[in-house]
Amino acid sequence: NAGVTQTPKFRVLKTGQSMTLLCAQDMNHEYMYWYRQDPGMGLRLIHYSVGEGTTAKGEVPDGYNVSRLKKQNFLLGLESAAPSQTSVYFCASSLGPSRGTEAFFGQGTRLTVV
Amino acid sequence: GENVEQHPSTLSVQEGDSAVIKCTYSDSASNYFPWYKQELGKRPQLIIDIRSNVGEKKDQRIAVTLNKTAKHFSLHITETQPEDSAVYFCAATYNQGGKLIFGQGTELSVKP
């Protein structure tokens, strides 16, 4: 039981490049989340999903897209990376409010855009 | 709107003292309010949570209180130890529990 796994752990991108971050969970969780963490800003919600095939915008969705084609995977895409997207990205998953709502986090992805 | 405000942003205490971190939430929050601890370079992990039908919950040296009327909840750590040094985040759920919104975080430093 690996929990929540993020790929990759580190990445350096040039401005304008694209990339996809993968989040995989093996706990059969319905809810999945993508956050970014910047100094002094806490954890800000980018997008989230309440089930396979569904996604919704969070607090800071601009510049990001997501997909949840399979229940266990939640992908975060950057179509044209900008230096402002330099951050640590965390994925999380949970069973949802009706079944216990603890969110389990991945180990994080440190992304630098130069 | 959906917002969680957390104070203070930094907190320094002597070992053995108590630490209190406070959060306020906006009107539309649902019924679940968790607290997470994040050690340097690690992922956030749940330390305690409370639901809105409960006013207080304790787990050894950690307690959380909830005031629904004032829309605020607090984390209390007693007999602090150096290993309590970390960043602590409060959070609230919105959109019928689907959205998990975090506060800005409090960096707690416990000096031996």
PDB file of C-alpha atoms in Angstrom:
ATOM      1  CA  ASN A   1       0.000   0.000   0.000  1.00  0.00           C
ATOM      2  CA  ALA A   2       1.958   3.007  -1.299  1.00  0.00           C
ATOM      3  CA  GLY A   3      -0.655   5.662  -0.407  1.00  0.00           C
ATOM      4  CA  VAL A   4      -0.330   8.755  -2.608  1.00  0.00           C
ATOM      5  CA  THR A   5       2.557   8.882  -5.057  1.00  0.00           C
ATOM      6  CA  GLN A   6       3.585  11.878  -7.147  1.00  0.00           C
ATOM      7  CA  THR A   7       5.728  11.778 -10.271  1.00  0.00           C
ATOM      8  CA  PRO A   8       8.203  13.405 -10.791  1.00  0.00           C
ATOM      9  CA  LYS A   9       9.745  14.584  -7.508  1.00  0.00           C
ATOM     10  CA  PHE A  10      11.790  17.369  -9.092  1.00  0.00           C
ATOM     11  CA  ARG A  11      11.656  19.148 -12.443  1.00  0.00           C
ATOM     12  CA  VAL A  12      13.186  22.216 -14.071  1.00  0.00           C
ATOM     13  CA  LEU A  13      11.290  23.700 -16.996  1.00  0.00           C
ATOM     14  CA  LYS A  14      12.034  26.533 -19.368  1.00  0.00           C
ATOM     15  CA  THR A  15       9.439  29.264 -19.767  1.00  0.00           C
ATOM     16  CA  GLY A  16       6.839  28.180 -22.313  1.00  0.00           C
ATOM     17  CA  GLN A  17       7.445  24.442 -21.957  1.00  0.00           C
ATOM     18  CA  SER A  18       4.646  22.093 -20.980  1.00  0.00           C
ATOM     19  CA  MET A  19       4.566  19.205 -18.539  1.00  0.00           C
ATOM     20  CA  THR A  20       2.221  16.884 -16.699  1.00  0.00           C
ATOM     21  CA  LEU A  21       2.425  15.935 -13.042  1.00  0.00           C
ATOM     22  CA  LEU A  22       0.978  12.566 -12.133  1.00  0.00           C
ATOM     23  CA  CYS A  23      -0.714  11.708  -8.856  1.00  0.00           C
ATOM     24  CA  ALA A  24      -1.600   8.100  -8.143  1.00  0.00           C
ATOM     25  CA  GLN A  25      -3.409   6.709  -5.086  1.00  0.00           C
ATOM     26  CA  ASP A  26      -4.100   3.091  -4.178  1.00  0.00           C
ATOM     27  CA  MET A  27      -6.613   3.687  -1.362  1.00  0.00           C
ATOM     28  CA  ASN A  28      -9.751   3.731  -3.556  1.00  0.00           C
ATOM     29  CA  HIS A  29     -10.353   7.366  -2.625  1.00  0.00           C
ATOM     30  CA  GLU A  30     -13.074   9.330  -4.392  1.00  0.00           C
ATOM     31  CA  TYR A  31     -11.691  12.818  -3.762  1.00  0.00           C
ATOM     32  CA  MET A  32      -8.393  14.077  -5.115  1.00  0.00           C
ATOM     33  CA  TYR A  33      -6.753  17.501  -4.892  1.00  0.00           C
ATOM     34  CA  TRP A  34      -3.851  19.489  -6.325  1.00  0.00           C
ATOM     35  CA  TYR A  35      -2.253  22.229  -4.201  1.00  0.00           C
ATOM     36  CA  ARG A  36       0.673  24.536  -4.630  1.00  0.00           C
ATOM     37  CA  GLN A  37       2.778  25.653  -1.684  1.00  0.00           C
ATOM     38  CA  ASP A  38       4.684  28.928  -1.723  1.00  0.00           C
ATOM     39  CA  PRO A  39       6.458  30.594   1.238  1.00  0.00           C
ATOM     40  CA  GLY A  40       3.999  32.522   3.388  1.00  0.00           C
ATOM     41  CA  MET A  41       1.039  31.501   1.218  1.00  0.00           C
ATOM     42  CA  GLY A  42       0.117  28.186   2.741  1.00  0.00           C
ATOM     43  CA  LEU A  43      -1.432  25.454   0.620  1.00  0.00           C
ATOM     44  CA  ARG A  44      -3.562  26.886  -2.168  1.00  0.00           C
ATOM     45  CA  LEU A  45      -6.040  24.666  -3.977  1.00  0.00           C
ATOM     46  CA  ILE A  46      -5.538  24.556  -7.752  1.00  0.00           C
ATOM     47  CA  HIS A  47      -8.148  21.996  -8.879  1.00  0.00           C
ATOM     48  CA  TYR A  48      -9.938  19.101  -7.287  1.00  0.00           C
ATOM     49  CA  SER A  49     -12.042  16.095  -8.236  1.00  0.00           C
ATOM     50  CA  VAL A  50     -14.919  14.431  -6.402  1.00  0.00           C
ATOM     51  CA  GLY A  51     -14.883  11.304  -8.549  1.00  0.00           C
ATOM     52  CA  GLU A  52     -13.719   9.666 -11.751  1.00  0.00           C
ATOM     53  CA  GLY A  53     -14.471  11.841 -14.766  1.00  0.00           C
ATOM     54  CA  THR A  54     -15.175  15.000 -12.720  1.00  0.00           C
ATOM     55  CA  THR A  55     -12.988  18.030 -12.002  1.00  0.00           C
ATOM     56  CA  ALA A  56     -13.577  21.471 -10.500  1.00  0.00           C
ATOM     57  CA  LYS A  57     -11.655  24.699 -10.056  1.00  0.00           C
ATOM     58  CA  GLY A  58     -10.026  25.640  -6.790  1.00  0.00           C
ATOM     59  CA  GLU A  59      -8.595  28.939  -5.559  1.00  0.00           C
ATOM     60  CA  VAL A  60      -5.818  29.395  -8.162  1.00  0.00           C
ATOM     61  CA  PRO A  61      -6.750  27.438 -11.321  1.00  0.00           C
ATOM     62  CA  ASP A  62      -5.376  29.780 -13.993  1.00  0.00           C
ATOM     63  CA  GLY A  63      -2.569  28.312 -16.090  1.00  0.00           C
ATOM     64  CA  TYR A  64      -3.356  24.710 -15.052  1.00  0.00           C
ATOM     65  CA  ASN A  65      -5.554  21.936 -16.400  1.00  0.00           C
ATOM     66  CA  VAL A  66      -6.450  18.599 -14.838  1.00  0.00           C
ATOM     67  CA  SER A  67      -7.924  15.269 -15.809  1.00  0.00           C
ATOM     68  CA  ARG A  68      -9.334  12.325 -13.822  1.00  0.00           C
ATOM     69  CA  LEU A  69      -9.828   9.609 -16.417  1.00  0.00           C
ATOM     70  CA  LYS A  70      -9.212   6.834 -13.897  1.00  0.00           C
ATOM     71  CA  LYS A  71     -10.269   6.868 -10.261  1.00  0.00           C
ATOM     72  CA  GLN A  72      -6.758   6.251  -8.988  1.00  0.00           C
ATOM     73  CA  ASN A  73      -5.025   8.955 -11.059  1.00  0.00           C
ATOM     74  CA  PHE A  74      -5.250  12.738 -11.087  1.00  0.00           C
ATOM     75  CA  LEU A  75      -3.115  14.586 -13.632  1.00  0.00           C
ATOM     76  CA  LEU A  76      -2.060  18.236 -13.424  1.00  0.00           C
ATOM     77  CA  GLY A  77      -0.963  19.892 -16.656  1.00  0.00           C
ATOM     78  CA  LEU A  78       0.935  23.093 -17.331  1.00  0.00           C
ATOM     79  CA  GLU A  79       0.466  24.021 -20.992  1.00  0.00           C
ATOM     80  CA  SER A  80       2.925  26.934 -21.103  1.00  0.00           C
ATOM     81  CA  ALA A  81       4.995  27.203 -17.940  1.00  0.00           C
ATOM     82  CA  ALA A  82       5.735  30.619 -16.428  1.00  0.00           C
ATOM     83  CA  PRO A  83       8.235  31.578 -13.688  1.00  0.00           C
ATOM     84  CA  SER A  84       5.246  32.367 -11.422  1.00  0.00           C
ATOM     85  CA  GLN A  85       4.462  28.646 -11.446  1.00  0.00           C
ATOM     86  CA  THR A  86       7.711  27.847  -9.650  1.00  0.00           C
ATOM     87  CA  SER A  87       6.448  26.132  -6.519  1.00  0.00           C
ATOM     88  CA  VAL A  88       6.121  22.887  -4.602  1.00  0.00           C
ATOM     89  CA  TYR A  89       3.072  20.963  -5.769  1.00  0.00           C
ATOM     90  CA  PHE A  90       1.217  18.539  -3.508  1.00  0.00           C
ATOM     91  CA  CYS A  91      -1.443  16.064  -4.437  1.00  0.00           C
ATOM     92  CA  ALA A  92      -3.853  14.721  -1.837  1.00  0.00           C
ATOM     93  CA  SER A  93      -6.728  12.248  -1.717  1.00  0.00           C
ATOM     94  CA  SER A  94      -9.540  11.377   0.683  1.00  0.00           C
ATOM     95  CA  LEU A  95     -12.613   9.176   1.012  1.00  0.00           C
ATOM     96  CA  GLY A  96     -14.871  12.213   1.060  1.00  0.00           C
ATOM     97  CA  PRO A  97     -17.082  13.941   3.639  1.00  0.00           C
ATOM     98  CA  SER A  98     -19.578  11.144   4.133  1.00  0.00           C
ATOM     99  CA  ARG A  99     -16.968   8.438   4.817  1.00  0.00           C
ATOM    100  CA  GLY A 100     -14.186  10.138   6.719  1.00  0.00           C
ATOM    101  CA  THR A 101     -12.415  13.123   5.337  1.00  0.00           C
ATOM    102  CA  GLU A 102      -8.738  12.871   6.283  1.00  0.00           C
ATOM    103  CA  ALA A 103      -6.689  13.919   3.276  1.00  0.00           C
ATOM    104  CA  PHE A 104      -3.491  11.977   2.618  1.00  0.00           C
ATOM    105  CA  PHE A 105      -0.728  13.852   0.827  1.00  0.00           C
ATOM    106  CA  GLY A 106       1.893  12.805  -1.680  1.00  0.00           C
ATOM    107  CA  GLN A 107       5.546  13.617  -1.122  1.00  0.00           C
ATOM    108  CA  GLY A 108       5.458  16.731  -3.276  1.00  0.00           C
ATOM    109  CA  THR A 109       6.949  17.843  -6.594  1.00  0.00           C
ATOM    110  CA  ARG A 110       9.423  20.705  -6.630  1.00  0.00           C
ATOM    111  CA  LEU A 111       9.033  22.576  -9.921  1.00  0.00           C
ATOM    112  CA  THR A 112      11.317  25.375 -11.049  1.00  0.00           C
ATOM    113  CA  VAL A 113      10.509  27.405 -14.161  1.00  0.00           C
ATOM    114  CA  VAL A 114      13.449  29.396 -15.539  1.00  0.00           C
TER     115      VAL A 114
ATOM    116  CA  GLY B   1     -16.675  33.423  -0.275  1.00  0.00           C
ATOM    117  CA  GLU B   2     -14.528  30.499   0.760  1.00  0.00           C
ATOM    118  CA  ASN B   3     -11.736  31.663   2.992  1.00  0.00           C
ATOM    119  CA  VAL B   4      -9.725  30.513   6.008  1.00  0.00           C
ATOM    120  CA  GLU B   5      -7.632  33.041   7.932  1.00  0.00           C
ATOM    121  CA  GLN B   6      -4.905  31.767  10.281  1.00  0.00           C
ATOM    122  CA  HIS B   7      -2.932  33.620  12.968  1.00  0.00           C
ATOM    123  CA  PRO B   8      -0.191  34.068  13.934  1.00  0.00           C
ATOM    124  CA  SER B   9       2.091  33.382  10.983  1.00  0.00           C
ATOM    125  CA  THR B  10       5.014  32.662  13.328  1.00  0.00           C
ATOM    126  CA  LEU B  11       5.046  31.610  16.973  1.00  0.00           C
ATOM    127  CA  SER B  12       8.027  31.050  19.250  1.00  0.00           C
ATOM    128  CA  VAL B  13       7.643  29.448  22.678  1.00  0.00           C
ATOM    129  CA  GLN B  14       9.880  27.961  25.338  1.00  0.00           C
ATOM    130  CA  GLU B  15       9.846  24.225  25.826  1.00  0.00           C
ATOM    131  CA  GLY B  16       7.097  23.300  28.261  1.00  0.00           C
ATOM    132  CA  ASP B  17       4.945  26.329  27.469  1.00  0.00           C
ATOM    133  CA  SER B  18       1.611  26.165  25.655  1.00  0.00           C
ATOM    134  CA  ALA B  19       1.002  27.271  22.077  1.00  0.00           C
ATOM    135  CA  VAL B  20      -2.285  28.456  20.588  1.00  0.00           C
ATOM    136  CA  ILE B  21      -3.045  28.934  16.897  1.00  0.00           C
ATOM    137  CA  LYS B  22      -6.323  30.469  15.745  1.00  0.00           C
ATOM    138  CA  CYS B  23      -8.311  30.246  12.518  1.00  0.00           C
ATOM    139  CA  THR B  24     -11.497  31.859  11.272  1.00  0.00           C
ATOM    140  CA  TYR B  25     -13.637  30.639   8.417  1.00  0.00           C
ATOM    141  CA  SER B  26     -16.219  32.179   6.143  1.00  0.00           C
ATOM    142  CA  ASP B  27     -19.955  31.474   6.262  1.00  0.00           C
ATOM    143  CA  SER B  28     -20.261  28.701   3.756  1.00  0.00           C
ATOM    144  CA  ALA B  29     -17.876  26.232   5.406  1.00  0.00           C
ATOM    145  CA  SER B  30     -19.119  22.701   5.879  1.00  0.00           C
ATOM    146  CA  ASN B  31     -18.841  20.647   9.019  1.00  0.00           C
ATOM    147  CA  TYR B  32     -15.240  19.441   9.051  1.00  0.00           C
ATOM    148  CA  PHE B  33     -12.171  21.321  10.352  1.00  0.00           C
ATOM    149  CA  PRO B  34      -8.819  19.488  10.319  1.00  0.00           C
ATOM    150  CA  TRP B  35      -5.340  20.522  11.465  1.00  0.00           C
ATOM    151  CA  TYR B  36      -2.173  19.405   9.690  1.00  0.00           C
ATOM    152  CA  LYS B  37       1.468  19.445  10.730  1.00  0.00           C
ATOM    153  CA  GLN B  38       4.239  19.795   8.187  1.00  0.00           C
ATOM    154  CA  GLU B  39       7.827  19.184   9.211  1.00  0.00           C
ATOM    155  CA  LEU B  40      10.616  20.693   7.142  1.00  0.00           C
ATOM    156  CA  GLY B  41      10.860  19.025   3.754  1.00  0.00           C
ATOM    157  CA  LYS B  42       7.989  16.627   4.499  1.00  0.00           C
ATOM    158  CA  ARG B  43       4.387  16.305   3.435  1.00  0.00           C
ATOM    159  CA  PRO B  44       1.513  17.653   5.599  1.00  0.00           C
ATOM    160  CA  GLN B  45      -0.005  15.087   7.957  1.00  0.00           C
ATOM    161  CA  LEU B  46      -3.242  15.193   9.912  1.00  0.00           C
ATOM    162  CA  ILE B  47      -2.819  15.649  13.645  1.00  0.00           C
ATOM    163  CA  ILE B  48      -6.388  16.281  14.817  1.00  0.00           C
ATOM    164  CA  ASP B  49      -9.767  17.221  13.397  1.00  0.00           C
ATOM    165  CA  ILE B  50     -13.170  18.354  14.640  1.00  0.00           C
ATOM    166  CA  ARG B  51     -16.681  18.270  13.262  1.00  0.00           C
ATOM    167  CA  SER B  52     -19.165  21.087  13.766  1.00  0.00           C
ATOM    168  CA  ASN B  53     -21.387  19.075  16.106  1.00  0.00           C
ATOM    169  CA  VAL B  54     -18.531  18.963  18.643  1.00  0.00           C
ATOM    170  CA  GLY B  55     -17.134  21.922  20.629  1.00  0.00           C
ATOM    171  CA  GLU B  56     -13.818  20.455  21.748  1.00  0.00           C
ATOM    172  CA  LYS B  57     -11.646  17.436  21.057  1.00  0.00           C
ATOM    173  CA  LYS B  58      -8.450  16.317  22.794  1.00  0.00           C
ATOM    174  CA  ASP B  59      -5.672  13.913  21.900  1.00  0.00           C
ATOM    175  CA  GLN B  60      -2.930  13.782  24.538  1.00  0.00           C
ATOM    176  CA  ARG B  61      -1.156  17.190  24.422  1.00  0.00           C
ATOM    177  CA  ILE B  62      -3.199  18.483  21.513  1.00  0.00           C
ATOM    178  CA  ALA B  63      -6.711  19.925  21.632  1.00  0.00           C
ATOM    179  CA  VAL B  64      -8.940  21.721  19.178  1.00  0.00           C
ATOM    180  CA  THR B  65     -11.865  23.971  20.059  1.00  0.00           C
ATOM    181  CA  LEU B  66     -14.624  25.167  17.749  1.00  0.00           C
ATOM    182  CA  ASN B  67     -16.864  28.201  18.194  1.00  0.00           C
ATOM    183  CA  LYS B  68     -19.554  27.976  15.514  1.00  0.00           C
ATOM    184  CA  THR B  69     -21.180  31.265  16.453  1.00  0.00           C
ATOM    185  CA  ALA B  70     -17.960  33.216  16.015  1.00  0.00           C
ATOM    186  CA  LYS B  71     -16.820  31.002  13.142  1.00  0.00           C
ATOM    187  CA  HIS B  72     -13.419  30.284  14.579  1.00  0.00           C
ATOM    188  CA  PHE B  73     -11.470  27.255  15.744  1.00  0.00           C
ATOM    189  CA  SER B  74      -8.186  26.943  17.588  1.00  0.00           C
ATOM    190  CA  LEU B  75      -5.360  24.465  18.094  1.00  0.00           C
ATOM    191  CA  HIS B  76      -3.888  24.171  21.575  1.00  0.00           C
ATOM    192  CA  ILE B  77      -0.605  22.381  22.243  1.00  0.00           C
ATOM    193  CA  THR B  78       0.373  21.951  25.888  1.00  0.00           C
ATOM    194  CA  GLU B  79       3.792  21.093  27.335  1.00  0.00           C
ATOM    195  CA  THR B  80       5.475  21.868  24.041  1.00  0.00           C
ATOM    196  CA  GLN B  81       8.588  19.931  23.028  1.00  0.00           C
ATOM    197  CA  PRO B  82      11.286  20.721  20.432  1.00  0.00           C
ATOM    198  CA  GLU B  83       9.818  18.044  18.151  1.00  0.00           C
ATOM    199  CA  ASP B  84       6.610  20.102  17.985  1.00  0.00           C
ATOM    200  CA  SER B  85       8.540  22.633  15.878  1.00  0.00           C
ATOM    201  CA  ALA B  86       6.908  22.619  12.437  1.00  0.00           C
ATOM    202  CA  VAL B  87       4.411  24.491  10.272  1.00  0.00           C
ATOM    203  CA  TYR B  88       0.802  23.957  11.299  1.00  0.00           C
ATOM    204  CA  PHE B  89      -2.143  24.420   8.937  1.00  0.00           C
ATOM    205  CA  CYS B  90      -5.813  24.682   9.705  1.00  0.00           C
ATOM    206  CA  ALA B  91      -8.393  23.870   7.043  1.00  0.00           C
ATOM    207  CA  ALA B  92     -12.113  23.890   6.368  1.00  0.00           C
ATOM    208  CA  THR B  93     -14.284  22.070   3.877  1.00  0.00           C
ATOM    209  CA  TYR B  94     -16.578  23.882   1.433  1.00  0.00           C
ATOM    210  CA  ASN B  95     -18.951  22.943  -1.338  1.00  0.00           C
ATOM    211  CA  GLN B  96     -20.620  20.200   0.689  1.00  0.00           C
ATOM    212  CA  GLY B  97     -17.234  18.907   1.750  1.00  0.00           C
ATOM    213  CA  GLY B  98     -15.707  18.630  -1.704  1.00  0.00           C
ATOM    214  CA  LYS B  99     -13.323  21.561  -1.372  1.00  0.00           C
ATOM    215  CA  LEU B 100     -10.599  21.511   1.281  1.00  0.00           C
ATOM    216  CA  ILE B 101      -9.276  25.038   1.850  1.00  0.00           C
ATOM    217  CA  PHE B 102      -6.227  25.707   4.018  1.00  0.00           C
ATOM    218  CA  GLY B 103      -5.118  28.643   6.113  1.00  0.00           C
ATOM    219  CA  GLN B 104      -1.803  30.359   5.472  1.00  0.00           C
ATOM    220  CA  GLY B 105       0.100  28.312   8.056  1.00  0.00           C
ATOM    221  CA  THR B 106       1.837  29.011  11.376  1.00  0.00           C
ATOM    222  CA  GLU B 107       5.536  28.315  11.828  1.00  0.00           C
ATOM    223  CA  LEU B 108       5.936  27.125  15.407  1.00  0.00           C
ATOM    224  CA  SER B 109       9.378  27.150  16.980  1.00  0.00           C
ATOM    225  CA  VAL B 110       9.885  25.499  20.376  1.00  0.00           C
ATOM    226  CA  LYS B 111      13.132  26.589  22.016  1.00  0.00           C
ATOM    227  CA  PRO B 112      14.784  24.133  24.421  1.00  0.00           C
TER     228      PRO B 112
END
